[in-house]
Coordinates of C-alpha atoms in Angstrom, one line a residue:
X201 CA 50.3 73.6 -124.1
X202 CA 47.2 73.6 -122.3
X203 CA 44.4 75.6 -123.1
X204 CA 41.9 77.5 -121.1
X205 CA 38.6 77.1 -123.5
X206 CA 34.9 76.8 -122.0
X207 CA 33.1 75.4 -123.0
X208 CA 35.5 72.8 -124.1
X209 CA 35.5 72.1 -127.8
X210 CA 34.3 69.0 -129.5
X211 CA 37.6 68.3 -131.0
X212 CA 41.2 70.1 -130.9
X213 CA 44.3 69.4 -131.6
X214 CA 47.3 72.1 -130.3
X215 CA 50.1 72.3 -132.3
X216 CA 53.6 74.2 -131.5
X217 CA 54.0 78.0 -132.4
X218 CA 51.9 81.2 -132.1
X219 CA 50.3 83.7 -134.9
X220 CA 50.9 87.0 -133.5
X221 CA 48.4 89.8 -134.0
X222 CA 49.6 93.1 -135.6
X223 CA 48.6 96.5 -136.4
X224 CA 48.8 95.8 -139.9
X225 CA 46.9 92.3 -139.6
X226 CA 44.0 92.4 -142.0
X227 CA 40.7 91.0 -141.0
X228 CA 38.7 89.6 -144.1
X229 CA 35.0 88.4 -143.5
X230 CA 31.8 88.7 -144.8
X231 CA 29.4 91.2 -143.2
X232 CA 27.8 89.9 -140.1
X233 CA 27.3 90.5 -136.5
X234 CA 30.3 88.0 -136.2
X235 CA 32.7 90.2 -137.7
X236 CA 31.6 93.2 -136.4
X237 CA 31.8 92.1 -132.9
X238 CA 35.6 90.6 -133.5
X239 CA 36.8 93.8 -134.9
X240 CA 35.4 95.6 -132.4
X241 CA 37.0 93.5 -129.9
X242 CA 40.3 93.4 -131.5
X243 CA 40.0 97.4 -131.5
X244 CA 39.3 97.8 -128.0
X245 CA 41.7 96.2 -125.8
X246 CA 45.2 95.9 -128.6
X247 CA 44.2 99.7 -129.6
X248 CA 45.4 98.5 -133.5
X249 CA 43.3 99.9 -136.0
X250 CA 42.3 97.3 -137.3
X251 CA 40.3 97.5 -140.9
X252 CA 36.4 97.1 -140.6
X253 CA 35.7 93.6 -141.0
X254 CA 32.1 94.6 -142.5
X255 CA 33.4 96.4 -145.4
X256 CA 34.2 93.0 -147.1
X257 CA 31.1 92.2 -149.1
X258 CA 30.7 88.2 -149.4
X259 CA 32.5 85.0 -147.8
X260 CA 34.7 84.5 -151.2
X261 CA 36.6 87.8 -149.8
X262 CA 37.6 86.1 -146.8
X263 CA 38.7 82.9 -148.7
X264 CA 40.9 84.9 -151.3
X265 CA 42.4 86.8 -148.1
X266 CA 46.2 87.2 -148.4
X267 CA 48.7 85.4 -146.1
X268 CA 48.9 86.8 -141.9
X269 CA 46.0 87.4 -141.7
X270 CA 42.6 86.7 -139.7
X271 CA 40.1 85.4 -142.1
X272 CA 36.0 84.8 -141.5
X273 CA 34.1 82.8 -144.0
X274 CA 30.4 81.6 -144.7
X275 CA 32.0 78.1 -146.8
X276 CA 32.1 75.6 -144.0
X277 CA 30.4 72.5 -144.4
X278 CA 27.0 72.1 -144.0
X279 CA 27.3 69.1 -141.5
X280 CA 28.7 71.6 -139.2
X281 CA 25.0 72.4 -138.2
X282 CA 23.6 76.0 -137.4
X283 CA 26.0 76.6 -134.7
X284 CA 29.1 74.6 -135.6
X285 CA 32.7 75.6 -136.9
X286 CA 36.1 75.3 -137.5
X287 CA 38.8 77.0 -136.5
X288 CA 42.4 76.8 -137.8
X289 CA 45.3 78.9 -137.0
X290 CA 49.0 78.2 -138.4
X291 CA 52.0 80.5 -139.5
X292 CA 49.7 81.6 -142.8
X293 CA 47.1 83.0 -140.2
X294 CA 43.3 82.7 -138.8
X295 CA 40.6 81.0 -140.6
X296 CA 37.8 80.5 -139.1
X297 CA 34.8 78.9 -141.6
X298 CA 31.2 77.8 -140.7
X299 CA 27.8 77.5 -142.4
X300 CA 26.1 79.9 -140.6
X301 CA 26.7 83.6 -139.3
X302 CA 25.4 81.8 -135.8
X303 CA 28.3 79.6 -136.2
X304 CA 30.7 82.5 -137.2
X305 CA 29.6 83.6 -133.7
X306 CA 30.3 81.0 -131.6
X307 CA 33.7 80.4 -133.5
X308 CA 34.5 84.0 -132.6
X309 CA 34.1 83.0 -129.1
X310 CA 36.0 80.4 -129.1
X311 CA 38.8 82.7 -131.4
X312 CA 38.3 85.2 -128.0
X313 CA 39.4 82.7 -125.6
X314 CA 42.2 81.5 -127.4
X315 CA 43.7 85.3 -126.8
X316 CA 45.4 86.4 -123.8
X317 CA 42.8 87.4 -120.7
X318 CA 43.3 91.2 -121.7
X319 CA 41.6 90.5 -124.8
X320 CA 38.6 91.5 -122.1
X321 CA 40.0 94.7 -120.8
X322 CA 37.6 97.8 -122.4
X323 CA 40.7 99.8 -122.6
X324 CA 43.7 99.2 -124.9
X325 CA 46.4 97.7 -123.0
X326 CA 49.8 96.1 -124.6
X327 CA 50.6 93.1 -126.6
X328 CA 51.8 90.4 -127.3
X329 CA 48.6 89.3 -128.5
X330 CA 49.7 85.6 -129.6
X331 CA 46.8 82.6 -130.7
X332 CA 48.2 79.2 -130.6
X333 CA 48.3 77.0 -133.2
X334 CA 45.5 75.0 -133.1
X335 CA 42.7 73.1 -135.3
X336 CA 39.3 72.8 -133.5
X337 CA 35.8 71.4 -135.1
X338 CA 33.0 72.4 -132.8
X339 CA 29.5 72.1 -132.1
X340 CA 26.5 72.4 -129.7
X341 CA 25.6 69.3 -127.6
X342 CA 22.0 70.6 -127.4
X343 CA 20.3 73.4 -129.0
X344 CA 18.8 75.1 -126.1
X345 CA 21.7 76.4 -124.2
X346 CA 20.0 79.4 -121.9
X347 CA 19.8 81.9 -119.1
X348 CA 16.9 83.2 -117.2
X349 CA 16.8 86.7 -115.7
X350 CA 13.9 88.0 -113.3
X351 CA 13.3 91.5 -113.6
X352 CA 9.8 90.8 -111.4
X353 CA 10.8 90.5 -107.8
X354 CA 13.8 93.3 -108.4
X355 CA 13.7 95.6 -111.7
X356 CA 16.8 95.9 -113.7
X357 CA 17.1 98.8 -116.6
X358 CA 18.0 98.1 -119.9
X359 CA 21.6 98.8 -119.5
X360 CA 22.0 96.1 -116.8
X361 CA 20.1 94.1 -119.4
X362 CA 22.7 94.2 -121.9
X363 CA 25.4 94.1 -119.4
X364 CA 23.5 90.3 -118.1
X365 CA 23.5 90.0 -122.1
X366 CA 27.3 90.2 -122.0
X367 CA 27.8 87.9 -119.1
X368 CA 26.5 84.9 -121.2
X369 CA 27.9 85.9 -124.6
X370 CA 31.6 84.4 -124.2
X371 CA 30.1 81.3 -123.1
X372 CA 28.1 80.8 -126.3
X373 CA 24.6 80.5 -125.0
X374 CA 22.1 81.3 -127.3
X375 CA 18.8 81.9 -125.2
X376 CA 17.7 85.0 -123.2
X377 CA 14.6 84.3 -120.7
X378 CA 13.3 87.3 -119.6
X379 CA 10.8 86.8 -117.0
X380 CA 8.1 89.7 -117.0
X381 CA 5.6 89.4 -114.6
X382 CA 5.1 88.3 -111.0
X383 CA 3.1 89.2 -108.0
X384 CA 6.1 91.7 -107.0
X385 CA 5.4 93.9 -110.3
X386 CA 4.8 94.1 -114.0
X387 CA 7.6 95.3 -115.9
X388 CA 6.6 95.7 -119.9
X389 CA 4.2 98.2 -121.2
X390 CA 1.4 96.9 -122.8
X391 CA -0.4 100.0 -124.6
X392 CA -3.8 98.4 -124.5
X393 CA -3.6 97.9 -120.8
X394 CA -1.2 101.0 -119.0
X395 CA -1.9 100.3 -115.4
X396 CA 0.0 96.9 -115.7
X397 CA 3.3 98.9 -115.6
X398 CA 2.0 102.6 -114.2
X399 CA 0.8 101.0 -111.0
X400 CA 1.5 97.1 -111.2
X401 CA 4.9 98.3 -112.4
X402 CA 5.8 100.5 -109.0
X403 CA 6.6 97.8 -106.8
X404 CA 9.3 94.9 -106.0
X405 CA 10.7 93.1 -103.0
X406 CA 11.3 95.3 -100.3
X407 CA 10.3 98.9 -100.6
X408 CA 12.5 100.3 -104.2
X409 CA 10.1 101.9 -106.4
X410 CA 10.1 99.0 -109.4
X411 CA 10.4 100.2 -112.7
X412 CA 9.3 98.5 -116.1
X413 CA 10.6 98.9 -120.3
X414 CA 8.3 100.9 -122.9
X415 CA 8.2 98.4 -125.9
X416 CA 10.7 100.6 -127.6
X417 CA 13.3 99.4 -124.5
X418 CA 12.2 96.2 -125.1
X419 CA 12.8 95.9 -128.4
X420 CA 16.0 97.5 -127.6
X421 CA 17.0 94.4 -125.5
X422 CA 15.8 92.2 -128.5
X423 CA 17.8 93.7 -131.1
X424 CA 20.6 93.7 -128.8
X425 CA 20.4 90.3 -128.3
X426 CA 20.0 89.1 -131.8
X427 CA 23.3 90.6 -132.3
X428 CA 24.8 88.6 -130.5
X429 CA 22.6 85.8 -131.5
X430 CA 20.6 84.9 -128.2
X431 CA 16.9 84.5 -128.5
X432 CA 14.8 86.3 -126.3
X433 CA 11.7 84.3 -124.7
X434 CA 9.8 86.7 -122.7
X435 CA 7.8 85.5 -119.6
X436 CA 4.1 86.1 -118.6
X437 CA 3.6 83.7 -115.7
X438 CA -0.2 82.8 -115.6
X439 CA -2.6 81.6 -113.8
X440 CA -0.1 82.2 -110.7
X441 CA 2.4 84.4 -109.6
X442 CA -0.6 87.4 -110.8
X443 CA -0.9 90.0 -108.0
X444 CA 0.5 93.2 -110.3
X445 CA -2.1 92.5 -112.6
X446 CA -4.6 91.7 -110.6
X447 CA -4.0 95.2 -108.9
X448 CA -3.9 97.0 -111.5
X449 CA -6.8 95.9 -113.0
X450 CA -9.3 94.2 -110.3
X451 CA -11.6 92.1 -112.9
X452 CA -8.7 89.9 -113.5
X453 CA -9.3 88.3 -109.8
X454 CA -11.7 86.1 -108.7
X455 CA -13.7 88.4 -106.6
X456 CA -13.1 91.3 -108.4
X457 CA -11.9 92.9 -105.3
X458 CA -8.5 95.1 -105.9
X459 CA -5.4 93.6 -103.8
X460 CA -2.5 95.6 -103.1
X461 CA 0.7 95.6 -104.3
X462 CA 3.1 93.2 -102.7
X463 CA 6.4 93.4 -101.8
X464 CA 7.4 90.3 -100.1
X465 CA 9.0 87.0 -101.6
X466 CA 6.3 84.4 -100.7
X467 CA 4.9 82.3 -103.4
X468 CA 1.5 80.4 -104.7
X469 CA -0.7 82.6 -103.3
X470 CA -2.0 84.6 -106.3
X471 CA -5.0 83.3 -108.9
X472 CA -6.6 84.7 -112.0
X473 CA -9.9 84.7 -112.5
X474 CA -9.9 81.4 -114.6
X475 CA -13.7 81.7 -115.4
X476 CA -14.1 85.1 -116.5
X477 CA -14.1 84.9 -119.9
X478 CA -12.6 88.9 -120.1
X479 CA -9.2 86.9 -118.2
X480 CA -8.8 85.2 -121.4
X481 CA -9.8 88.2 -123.9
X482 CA -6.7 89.9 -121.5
X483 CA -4.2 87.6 -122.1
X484 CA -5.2 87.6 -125.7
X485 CA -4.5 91.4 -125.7
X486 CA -1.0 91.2 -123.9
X487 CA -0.1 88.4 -126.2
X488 CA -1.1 90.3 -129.2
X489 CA 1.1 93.0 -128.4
X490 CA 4.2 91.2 -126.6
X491 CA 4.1 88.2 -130.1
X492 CA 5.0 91.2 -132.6
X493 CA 8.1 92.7 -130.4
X494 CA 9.5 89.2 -130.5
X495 CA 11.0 88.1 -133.4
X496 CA 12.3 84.6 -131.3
X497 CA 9.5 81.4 -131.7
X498 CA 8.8 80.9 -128.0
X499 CA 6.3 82.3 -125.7
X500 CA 6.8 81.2 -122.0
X501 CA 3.8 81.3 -120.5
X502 CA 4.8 80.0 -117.2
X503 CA 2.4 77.6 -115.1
X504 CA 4.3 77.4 -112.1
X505 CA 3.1 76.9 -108.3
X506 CA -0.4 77.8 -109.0
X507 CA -1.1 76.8 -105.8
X508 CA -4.8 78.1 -105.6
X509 CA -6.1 76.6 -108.4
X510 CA -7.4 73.4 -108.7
X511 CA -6.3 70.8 -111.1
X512 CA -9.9 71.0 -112.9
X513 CA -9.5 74.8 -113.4
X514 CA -5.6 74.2 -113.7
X515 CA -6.2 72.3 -116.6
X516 CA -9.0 74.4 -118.3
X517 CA -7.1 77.4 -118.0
X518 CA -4.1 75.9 -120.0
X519 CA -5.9 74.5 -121.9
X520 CA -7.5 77.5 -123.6
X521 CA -4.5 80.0 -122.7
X522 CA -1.8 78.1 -124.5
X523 CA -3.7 78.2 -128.0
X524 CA -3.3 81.8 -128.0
X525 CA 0.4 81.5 -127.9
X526 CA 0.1 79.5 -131.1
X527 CA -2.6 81.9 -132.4
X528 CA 0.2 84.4 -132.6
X529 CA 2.8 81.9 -134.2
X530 CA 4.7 81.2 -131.3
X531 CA 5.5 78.2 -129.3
X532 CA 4.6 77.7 -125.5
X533 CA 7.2 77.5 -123.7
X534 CA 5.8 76.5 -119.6
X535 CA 7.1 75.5 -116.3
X536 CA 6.8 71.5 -115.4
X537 CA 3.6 71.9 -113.8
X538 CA 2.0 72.5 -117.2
X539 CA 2.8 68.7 -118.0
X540 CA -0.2 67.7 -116.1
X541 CA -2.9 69.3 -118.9
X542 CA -5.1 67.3 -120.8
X543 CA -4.1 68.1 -124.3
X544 CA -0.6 70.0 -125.1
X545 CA 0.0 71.4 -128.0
X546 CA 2.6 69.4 -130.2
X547 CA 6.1 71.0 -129.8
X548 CA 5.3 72.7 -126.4
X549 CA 8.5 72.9 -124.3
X550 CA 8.3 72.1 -120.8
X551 CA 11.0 73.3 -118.2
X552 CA 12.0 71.0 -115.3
X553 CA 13.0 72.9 -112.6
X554 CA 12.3 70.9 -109.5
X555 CA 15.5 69.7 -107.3
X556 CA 16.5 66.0 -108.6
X557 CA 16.4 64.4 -105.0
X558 CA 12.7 65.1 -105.8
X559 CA 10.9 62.0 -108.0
X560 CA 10.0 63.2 -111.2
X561 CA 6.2 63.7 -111.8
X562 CA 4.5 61.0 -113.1
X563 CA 2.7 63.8 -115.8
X564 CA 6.1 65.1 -116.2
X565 CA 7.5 61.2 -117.4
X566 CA 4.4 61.1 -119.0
X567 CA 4.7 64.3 -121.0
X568 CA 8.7 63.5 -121.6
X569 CA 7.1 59.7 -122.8
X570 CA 5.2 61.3 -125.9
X571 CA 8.6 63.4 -126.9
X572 CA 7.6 66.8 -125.9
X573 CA 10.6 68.4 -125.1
X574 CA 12.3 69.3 -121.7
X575 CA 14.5 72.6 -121.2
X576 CA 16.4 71.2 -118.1
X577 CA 16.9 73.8 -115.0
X578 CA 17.0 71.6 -112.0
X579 CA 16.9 74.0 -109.0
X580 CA 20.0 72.0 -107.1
X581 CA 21.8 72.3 -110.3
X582 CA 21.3 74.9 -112.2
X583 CA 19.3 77.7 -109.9
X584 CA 22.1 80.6 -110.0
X585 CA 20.2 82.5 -107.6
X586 CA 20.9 79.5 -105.0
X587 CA 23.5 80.4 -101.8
X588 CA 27.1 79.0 -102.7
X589 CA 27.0 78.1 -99.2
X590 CA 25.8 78.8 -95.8
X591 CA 28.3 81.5 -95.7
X592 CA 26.6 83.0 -98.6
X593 CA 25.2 86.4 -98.4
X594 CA 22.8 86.6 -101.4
X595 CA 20.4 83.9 -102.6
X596 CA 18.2 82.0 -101.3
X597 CA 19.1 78.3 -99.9
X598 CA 15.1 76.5 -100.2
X599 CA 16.7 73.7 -102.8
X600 CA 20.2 73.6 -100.7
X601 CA 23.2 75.5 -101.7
X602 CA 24.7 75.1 -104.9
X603 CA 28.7 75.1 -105.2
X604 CA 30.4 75.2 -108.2
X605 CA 31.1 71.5 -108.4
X606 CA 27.9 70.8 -107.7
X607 CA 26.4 73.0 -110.6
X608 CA 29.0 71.5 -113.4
X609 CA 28.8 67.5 -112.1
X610 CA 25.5 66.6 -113.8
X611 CA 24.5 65.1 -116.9
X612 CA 21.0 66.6 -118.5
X613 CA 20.0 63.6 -120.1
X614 CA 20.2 61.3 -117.1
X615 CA 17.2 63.0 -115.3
X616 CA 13.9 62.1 -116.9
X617 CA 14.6 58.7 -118.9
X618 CA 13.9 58.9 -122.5
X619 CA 13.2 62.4 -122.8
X620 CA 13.6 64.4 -125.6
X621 CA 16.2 67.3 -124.4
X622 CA 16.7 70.5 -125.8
X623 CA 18.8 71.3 -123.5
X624 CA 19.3 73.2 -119.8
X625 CA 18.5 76.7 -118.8
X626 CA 20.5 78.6 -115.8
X627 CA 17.5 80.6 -113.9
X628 CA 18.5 83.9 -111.7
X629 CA 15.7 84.9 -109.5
X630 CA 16.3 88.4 -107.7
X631 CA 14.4 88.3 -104.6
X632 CA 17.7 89.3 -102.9
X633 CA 19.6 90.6 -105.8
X634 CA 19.2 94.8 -106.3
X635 CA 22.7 95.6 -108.3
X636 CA 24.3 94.2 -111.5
X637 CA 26.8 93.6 -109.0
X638 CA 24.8 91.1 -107.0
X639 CA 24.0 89.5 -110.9
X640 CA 27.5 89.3 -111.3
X641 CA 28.3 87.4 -108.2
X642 CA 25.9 84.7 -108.6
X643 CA 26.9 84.1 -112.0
X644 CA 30.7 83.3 -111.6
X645 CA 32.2 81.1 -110.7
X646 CA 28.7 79.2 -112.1
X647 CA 28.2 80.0 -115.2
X648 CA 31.1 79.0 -117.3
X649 CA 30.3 75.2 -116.3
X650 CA 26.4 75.5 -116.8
X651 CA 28.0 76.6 -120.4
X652 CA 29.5 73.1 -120.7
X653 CA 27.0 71.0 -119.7
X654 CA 24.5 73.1 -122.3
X655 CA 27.6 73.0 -125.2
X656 CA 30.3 70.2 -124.6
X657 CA 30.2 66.5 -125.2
X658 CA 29.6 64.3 -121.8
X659 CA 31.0 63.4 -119.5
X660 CA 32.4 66.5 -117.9
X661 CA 36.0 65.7 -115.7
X662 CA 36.0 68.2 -113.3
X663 CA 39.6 67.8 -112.0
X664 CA 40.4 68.8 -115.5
X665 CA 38.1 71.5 -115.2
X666 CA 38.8 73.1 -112.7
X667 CA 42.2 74.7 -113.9
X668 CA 40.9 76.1 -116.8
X669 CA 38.2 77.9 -114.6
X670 CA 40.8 79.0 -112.8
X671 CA 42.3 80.5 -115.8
X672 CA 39.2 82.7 -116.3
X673 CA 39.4 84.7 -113.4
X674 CA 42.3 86.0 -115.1
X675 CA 39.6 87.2 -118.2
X676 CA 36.9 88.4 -115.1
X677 CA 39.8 90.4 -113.9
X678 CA 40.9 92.1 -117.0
X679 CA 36.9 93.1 -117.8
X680 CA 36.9 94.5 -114.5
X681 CA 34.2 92.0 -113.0
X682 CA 35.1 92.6 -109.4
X683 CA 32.5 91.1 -107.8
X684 CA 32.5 87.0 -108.4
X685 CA 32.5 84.4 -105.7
X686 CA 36.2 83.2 -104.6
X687 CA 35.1 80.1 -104.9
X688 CA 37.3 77.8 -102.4
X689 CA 36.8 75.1 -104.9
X690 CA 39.2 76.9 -107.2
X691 CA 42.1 77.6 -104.9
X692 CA 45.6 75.2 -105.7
X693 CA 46.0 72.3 -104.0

């Protein structure tokens, strides 16, 4: 039998026979997200009322669990990591065991997959529901395994939020970037400053009327998240990339002269006022409010294409902006740009973004040479937003077109030698995107193998790939994703 799991598990081993789920399957597991998202699941597509896995009140409950059933335990090894499990199922039933509730998670996932592809419809539909016999031990290549969405250049709600949220969920990444800010609009409300988002908030690409989140949307998004255990890193991107603020609140630019709003998708054009010393007790403010609504370590503080300031000033600016990420107990998190300042913080993550047939900068190889690490998102790789091909109707095509192949066939570690990797993020900018629809069909057929490069060991066979990609149109189908690429590098041969 072959199976249609992505990412693809460390180990497995397939055995003959199928347990078959029932009405009167019990699910035994401790209380946790994990559980609660299983049973729900089972619920909603079988229609079996199933018992609430949450009623169970500690991991021994699971591992006294009778015979035929599905059974979700906290005892796994400690080896196994944060995110790692195992997963066994036989005649005697489902037992799924890790040392973390993360773990649970990502077992879960895995558990998901192994159902047929109506396990994803949102309305009950009819059996069988067989899982194969199977023993699997699984963990994470690398531990940074995430997705970016803009909400800058086009504003999505929180709903579309959650939906993006549930995009990434069966493919067990475990980051959520959320960029903010950009010249095209401001989109989180900072109480201390209210234009940022009641006039910098009012614009985007083209001529919609923007939008932004109170913090109580926000945190809505963040608890959301943590439920299905992605961090969320939110985004300010400084000194660059500014106009919004800068318009709403005209000290912030170097002349103190107001600029409008813009609309349009150019970039590098925009400066704060890097000398002011009120610049810096504004991003203190921002950060002071946007630190407590996120529980995650990471701050990104962007860095990117800051075209119109100079190195000197670059580097100044960084160099006293990134403090006050660590001032409010988070990490900096910056584009690839920021490897050229003088003194970075230990820990700070840098994120290559830059098309590989581009060298790597000699501050980036630098930076990667003292074992900062590198969150890999090469734009000819891993840039969702990027055409499939010249026939493409969304995206944009500036680092070429990106086909499916082209986006799994990489290796992370092989692009800046010896550095430190914590693994790859999949951007989607929305200059062209307006609808979760558009989201949706830049993400698949992509996603999934991004998933595998973050998750699965190397190297990646993409002959053997491709069929159990294939297989997952089958699961898009049944959630009624209607809107994915056909992808001509998925049709038979």
């Amino acid at each position: 039998m072959t199976l249609s799991l992505i990412p693809a598990p460390r180990a497995l081993v397939v055995r003959e026979g199928a347990f078959e789920l029932a009405p009167e399957t019990a699910v035994h597991a401790p209380r946790c997200h994990a559980a609660r998202f299983l049973t729900e699941l089972l619920r909603r597509a079988t229609g079996y009322a199933l018992p609430d896995a949450s009623d169970a009140s500690d991991a021994s409950d699971a591992s006294d669990a009778s015979d035929g059933a599905l059974r979700l335990s906290l005892d796994g090894p400690a080896d196994l990591g944060r995110e790692g499990y195992r997963l066994d199922v036989g005649a005697e039933g489902v037992r799924l065991r890790a040392h973390t509730e993360e773990g649970l998670f990502r077992g879960v996932q895995t558990l998901r997959q192994l159902l047929p592809p109506e396990i994803e419809s949102p309305t009950p539909v009819p059996g069988p529901w067989r899982i194969p016999y199977v023993s699997i031990t699984d963990a994470p290549r690398f531990r940074w395994r995430g997705v970016m969405l803009d909400v800058a250049r086009h504003f999505f709600d929180v709903e579309a939020v959650k939906r993006f949220i549930d995009r990434a969920v069966p493919y067990k990444f475990n980051v959520l970037h959320l960029h903010l800010t950009d010249d095209q609009g401001w989109r989180l409300r900072i109480e201390s400053h209210p234009r940022l988002t009641e006039h910098g908030g009012t614009s985007q690409v083209g001529e919609g009327p923007g939008g932004h989140f109170t913090q109580a949307d926000f945190a809505e998004i963040v608890a959301y998240a943590a439920a299905r255990h992605l961090t969320v890193v939110p985004e300010i991107d400084l000194p660059g990339h500014t106009q919004a603020a800068m318009a709403s609140y005209p000290h912030l630019a170097p002349d103190g002269v107001t600029p409008e709003l813009y609309r349009g998708i150019d970039v590098g054009f925009s400066q704060l006022a890097v000398h002011k010393s009120t610049t810096y007790d504004f991003l203190d403010a921002v950060l002071s409010e946007l630190a407590p609504l996120t529980p995650g370590p990471y701050l990104h503080l962007g860095g990117d294409e800051a075209h119109q300031t100079v190195a000197e000033d670059y580097d100044a600016f960084m160099t006293r902006t990134i403090p006050l990420a660590t001032r409010h107990g988070k990490t900096a998190v910056m584009w690839q740009e920021a490897a050229a300042v003088t003194a970075l913080p230990e820990g700070t993550h840098l994120q290559y973004w830059r098309p590989t047939r581009e060298p790597v900068p000699p501050a980036l190889a630098d930076a990667a040479s003292r074992g900062l690490p590198l969150i890999m998102s090469p734009a000819d790789r891993a840039y969702l937003d990027m055409k499939y091909d010249d026939t493409t109707a969304l995206g944009l095509s500036w680092a070429g077109t990106l086909g499916v192949r082209q986006s799994y066939d990489w290796d992370p570690e092989t692009l800046v030698p010896g550095a430190r990797v914590a693994g790859i993020e999949s951007p989607l900018w929305t200059e062209t995107l307006t609808t979760p629809d558009d989201l949706d069909h830049m993400l698949y057929p992509r996603l999934p193998g991004l998933a595998e490069v973050a998750w699965s060991p190397a190297p990646k066979d993409w002959s053997a790939y491709v069929p159990r990609l294939r297989a997952h149109t089958l699961r898009w189908d049944a959630a009624g994703i209607t809107s994915y690429h056909r992808s001509p590098e998925l049709e038979e041969d």
